[in-house]
CSV table of C-alpha atoms in Angstrom, one decimal:
chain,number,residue,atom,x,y,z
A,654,UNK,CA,-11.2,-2.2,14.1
A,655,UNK,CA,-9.9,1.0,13.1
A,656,UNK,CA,-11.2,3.2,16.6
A,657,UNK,CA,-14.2,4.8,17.5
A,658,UNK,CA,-16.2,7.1,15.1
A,659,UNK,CA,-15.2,11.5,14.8
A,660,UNK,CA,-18.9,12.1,15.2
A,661,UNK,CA,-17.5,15.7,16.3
A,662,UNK,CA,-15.8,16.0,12.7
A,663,UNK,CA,-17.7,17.0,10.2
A,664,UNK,CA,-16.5,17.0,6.7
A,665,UNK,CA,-17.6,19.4,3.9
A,666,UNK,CA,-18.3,18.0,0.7
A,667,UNK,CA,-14.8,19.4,-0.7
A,668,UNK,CA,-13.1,17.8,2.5
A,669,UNK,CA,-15.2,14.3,1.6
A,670,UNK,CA,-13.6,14.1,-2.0
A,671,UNK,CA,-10.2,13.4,-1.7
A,672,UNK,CA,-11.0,10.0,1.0
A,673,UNK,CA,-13.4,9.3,-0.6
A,674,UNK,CA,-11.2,9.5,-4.0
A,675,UNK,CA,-8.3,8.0,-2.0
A,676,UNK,CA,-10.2,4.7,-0.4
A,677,UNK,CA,-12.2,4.3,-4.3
A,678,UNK,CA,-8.5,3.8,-5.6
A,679,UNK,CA,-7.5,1.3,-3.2
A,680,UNK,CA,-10.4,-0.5,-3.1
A,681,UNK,CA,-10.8,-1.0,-7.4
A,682,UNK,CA,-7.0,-1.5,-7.8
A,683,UNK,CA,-7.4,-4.3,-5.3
A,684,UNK,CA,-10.5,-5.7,-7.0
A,685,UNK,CA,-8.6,-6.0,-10.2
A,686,UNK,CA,-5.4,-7.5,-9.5
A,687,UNK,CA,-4.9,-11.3,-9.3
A,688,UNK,CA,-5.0,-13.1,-6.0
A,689,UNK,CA,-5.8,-10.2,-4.3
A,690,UNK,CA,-8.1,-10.5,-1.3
A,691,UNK,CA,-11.6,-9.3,-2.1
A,692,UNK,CA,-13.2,-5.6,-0.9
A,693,UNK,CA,-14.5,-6.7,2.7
A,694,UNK,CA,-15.6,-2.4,3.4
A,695,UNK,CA,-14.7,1.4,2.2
A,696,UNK,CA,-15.9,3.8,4.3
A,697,UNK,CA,-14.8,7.3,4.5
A,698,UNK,CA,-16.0,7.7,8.0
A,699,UNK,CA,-13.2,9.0,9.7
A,700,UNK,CA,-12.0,6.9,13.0
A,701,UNK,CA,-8.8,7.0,14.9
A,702,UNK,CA,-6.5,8.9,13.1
A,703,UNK,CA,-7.7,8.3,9.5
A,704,UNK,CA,-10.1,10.0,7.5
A,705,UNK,CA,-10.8,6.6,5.5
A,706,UNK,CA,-10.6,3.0,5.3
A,707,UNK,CA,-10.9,-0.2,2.7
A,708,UNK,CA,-10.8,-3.6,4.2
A,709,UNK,CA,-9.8,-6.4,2.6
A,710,UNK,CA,-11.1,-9.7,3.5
A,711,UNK,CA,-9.8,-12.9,2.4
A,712,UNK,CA,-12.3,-15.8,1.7
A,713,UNK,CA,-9.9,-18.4,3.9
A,714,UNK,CA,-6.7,-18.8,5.8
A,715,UNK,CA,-3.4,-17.8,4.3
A,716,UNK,CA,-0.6,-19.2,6.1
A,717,UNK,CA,2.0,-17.5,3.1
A,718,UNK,CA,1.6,-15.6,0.0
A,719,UNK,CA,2.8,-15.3,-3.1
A,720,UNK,CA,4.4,-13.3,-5.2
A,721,UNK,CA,1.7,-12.5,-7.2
A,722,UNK,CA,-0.2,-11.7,-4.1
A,723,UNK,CA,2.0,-9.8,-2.6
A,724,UNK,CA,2.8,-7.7,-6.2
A,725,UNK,CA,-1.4,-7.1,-5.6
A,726,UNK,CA,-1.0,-5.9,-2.1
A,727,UNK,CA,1.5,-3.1,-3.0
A,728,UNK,CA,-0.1,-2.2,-6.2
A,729,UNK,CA,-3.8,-2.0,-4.1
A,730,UNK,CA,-1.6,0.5,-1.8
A,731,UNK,CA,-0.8,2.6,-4.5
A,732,UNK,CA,-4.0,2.8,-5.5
A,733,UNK,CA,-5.3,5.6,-3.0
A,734,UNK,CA,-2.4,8.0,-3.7
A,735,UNK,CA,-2.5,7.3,-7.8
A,736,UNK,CA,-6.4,8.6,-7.6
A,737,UNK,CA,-5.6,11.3,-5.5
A,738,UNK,CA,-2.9,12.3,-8.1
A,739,UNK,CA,-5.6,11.7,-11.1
A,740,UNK,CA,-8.1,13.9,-9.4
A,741,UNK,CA,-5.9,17.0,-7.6
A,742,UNK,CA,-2.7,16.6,-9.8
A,743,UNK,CA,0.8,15.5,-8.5
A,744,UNK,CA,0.9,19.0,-6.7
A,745,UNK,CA,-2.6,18.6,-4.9
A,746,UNK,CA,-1.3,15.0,-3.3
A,747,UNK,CA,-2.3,14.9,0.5
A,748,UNK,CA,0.1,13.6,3.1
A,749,UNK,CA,-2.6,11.0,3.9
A,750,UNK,CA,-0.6,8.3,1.4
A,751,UNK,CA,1.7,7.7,4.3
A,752,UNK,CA,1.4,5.0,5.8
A,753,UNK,CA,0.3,3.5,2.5
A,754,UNK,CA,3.5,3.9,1.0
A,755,UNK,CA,5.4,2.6,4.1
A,756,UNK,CA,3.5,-0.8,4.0
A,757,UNK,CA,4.2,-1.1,0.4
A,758,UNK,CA,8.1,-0.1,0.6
A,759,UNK,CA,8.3,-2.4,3.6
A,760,UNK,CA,6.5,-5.3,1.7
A,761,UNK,CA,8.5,-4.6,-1.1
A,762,UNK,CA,12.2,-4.7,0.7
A,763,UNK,CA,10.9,-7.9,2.3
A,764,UNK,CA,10.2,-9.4,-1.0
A,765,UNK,CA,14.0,-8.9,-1.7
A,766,UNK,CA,15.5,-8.9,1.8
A,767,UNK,CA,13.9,-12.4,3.4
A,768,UNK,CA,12.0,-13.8,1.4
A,769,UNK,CA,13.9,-14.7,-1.9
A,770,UNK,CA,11.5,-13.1,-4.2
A,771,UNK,CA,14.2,-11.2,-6.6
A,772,UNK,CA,15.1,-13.0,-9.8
A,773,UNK,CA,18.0,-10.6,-10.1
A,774,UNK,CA,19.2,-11.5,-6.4
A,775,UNK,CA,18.0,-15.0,-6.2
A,776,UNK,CA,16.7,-16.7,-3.1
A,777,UNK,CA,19.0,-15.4,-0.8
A,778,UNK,CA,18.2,-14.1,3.0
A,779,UNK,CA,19.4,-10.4,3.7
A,780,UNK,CA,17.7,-8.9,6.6
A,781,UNK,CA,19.9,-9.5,9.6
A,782,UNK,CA,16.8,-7.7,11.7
A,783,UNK,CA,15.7,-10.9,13.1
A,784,UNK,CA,19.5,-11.4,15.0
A,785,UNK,CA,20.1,-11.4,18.3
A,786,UNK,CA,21.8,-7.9,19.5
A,787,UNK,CA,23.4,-9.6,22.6
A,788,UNK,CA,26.3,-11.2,19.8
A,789,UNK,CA,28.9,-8.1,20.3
A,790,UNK,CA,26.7,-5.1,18.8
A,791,UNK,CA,23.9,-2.9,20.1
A,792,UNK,CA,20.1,-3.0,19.5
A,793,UNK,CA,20.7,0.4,17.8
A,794,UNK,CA,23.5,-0.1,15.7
A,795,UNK,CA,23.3,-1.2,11.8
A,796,UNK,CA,24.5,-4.0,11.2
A,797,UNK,CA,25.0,-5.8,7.3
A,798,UNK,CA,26.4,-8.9,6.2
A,799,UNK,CA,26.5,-7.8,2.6
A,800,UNK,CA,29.0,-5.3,0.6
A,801,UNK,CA,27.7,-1.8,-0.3
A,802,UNK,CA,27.3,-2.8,-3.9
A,803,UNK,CA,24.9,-5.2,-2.5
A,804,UNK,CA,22.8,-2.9,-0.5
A,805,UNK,CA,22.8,-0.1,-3.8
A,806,UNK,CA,21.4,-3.6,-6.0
A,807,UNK,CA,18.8,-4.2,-3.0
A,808,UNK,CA,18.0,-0.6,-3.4
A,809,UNK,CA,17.5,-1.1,-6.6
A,810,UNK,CA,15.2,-4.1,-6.9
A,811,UNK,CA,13.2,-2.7,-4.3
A,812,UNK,CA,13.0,0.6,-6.9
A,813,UNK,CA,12.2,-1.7,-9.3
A,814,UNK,CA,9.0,-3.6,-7.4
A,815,UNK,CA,7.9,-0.1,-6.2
A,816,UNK,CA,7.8,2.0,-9.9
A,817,UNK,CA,6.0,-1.2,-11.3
A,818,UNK,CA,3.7,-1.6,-9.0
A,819,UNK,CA,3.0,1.9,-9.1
A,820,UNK,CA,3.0,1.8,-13.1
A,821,UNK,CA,0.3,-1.2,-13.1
A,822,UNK,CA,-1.7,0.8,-10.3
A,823,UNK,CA,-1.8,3.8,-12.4
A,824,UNK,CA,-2.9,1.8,-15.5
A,825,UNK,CA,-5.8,0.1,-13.9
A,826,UNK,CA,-6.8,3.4,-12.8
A,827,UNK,CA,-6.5,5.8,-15.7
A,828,UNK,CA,-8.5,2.5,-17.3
A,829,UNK,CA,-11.1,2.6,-15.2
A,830,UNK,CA,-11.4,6.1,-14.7
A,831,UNK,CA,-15.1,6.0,-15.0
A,832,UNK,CA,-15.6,3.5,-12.1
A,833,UNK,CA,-13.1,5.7,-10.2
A,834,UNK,CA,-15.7,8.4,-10.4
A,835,UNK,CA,-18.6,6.8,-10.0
A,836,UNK,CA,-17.3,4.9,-6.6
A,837,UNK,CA,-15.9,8.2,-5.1
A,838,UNK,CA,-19.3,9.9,-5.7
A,839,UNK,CA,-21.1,7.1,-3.9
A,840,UNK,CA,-18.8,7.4,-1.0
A,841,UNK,CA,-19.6,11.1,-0.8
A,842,UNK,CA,-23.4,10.4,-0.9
A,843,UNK,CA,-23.6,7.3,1.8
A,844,UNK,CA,-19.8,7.2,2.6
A,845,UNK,CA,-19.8,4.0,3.4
């Protein structure tokens, strides 16, 4: 699923910590948040291009989510770079948050954007995306059907999801501190 094993990298114990730090916060922020799917697999074998994974896996089909869900899902994402930030300090944070914090930002613009999930901008569509670029614009060209006051309040509700999320992330970890730990060691010892 995520690519075939580094067997030619090998990790030193200092090099171990911070995935193995990084995947523990994902995978106990996800455990602990409503509706979220449960931990499915943390392993901080690197494969492909990353030098960790947790997998979620839920227990049956989801044909939509909800809010709640999807709050979970962005907060889990914030987990890994939150526990990087507990154990190195906001200075020692890796770049390996990246993708983590483009699938919450993008899960988060969608809740305001398309899906009507804003109680300050209401159940209203906003992504013009999904259009089709042969109407008299090109594929590459922005194009908004809203004013720029509306696109700074989009801005802002997406802000808005994003610090919370982080905020409740942060909390369950600094809570759980303990567990944090003890995972992370685990993962350096069998690191799966």
């Amino acid at each position: 699923m995520m690519g075939a094993e580094r067997k030619s990298m090998v990790m030193s114990e200092k090099e171990k910590r911070n995935p193995a730090y990084h995947e523990s916060g994902h995978a106990i922020v996800g455990r602990l948040m409503p509706e979220h799917d449960p931990v499915y697999k943390v392993s901080i074998i690197p494969r492909g291009r990353a030098l960790g994974v947790t997998m979620f896996l839920p227990e049956e089909d989801k044909y939509s989510h909800s809010k709640r869900y999807l709050i979970s899902s962005i907060c889990s994402l914030f987990g890994g770079r939150i526990a990087e930030e507990l154990t190195l300090g906001f200075d020692g944070v890796t770049t390996g948050a990246s993708n983590d914090i483009e699938r919450a930002t993008t899960l988060a613009r969608n809740m305001v954007t398309r899906w009507g999930l804003s109680e300050k901008l209401g159940p209203l569509q906003y992504d013009t995306d999904s259009e089709e670029p042969f109407l008299g614009r090109s594929a590459g060209q922005a194009h908004t059907v809203y004013s720029p006051e509306t696109a700074q309040r989009i801005d802002e509700e997406v802000r808005n999801i994003i610090d919370e999320c982080y905020e409740t992330a942060k909390r369950i970890l600094v809570d759980n501190r303990e567990k944090l730990d003890m995972m992370a060691e685990a993962l350096m010892k069998y690191e799966t």
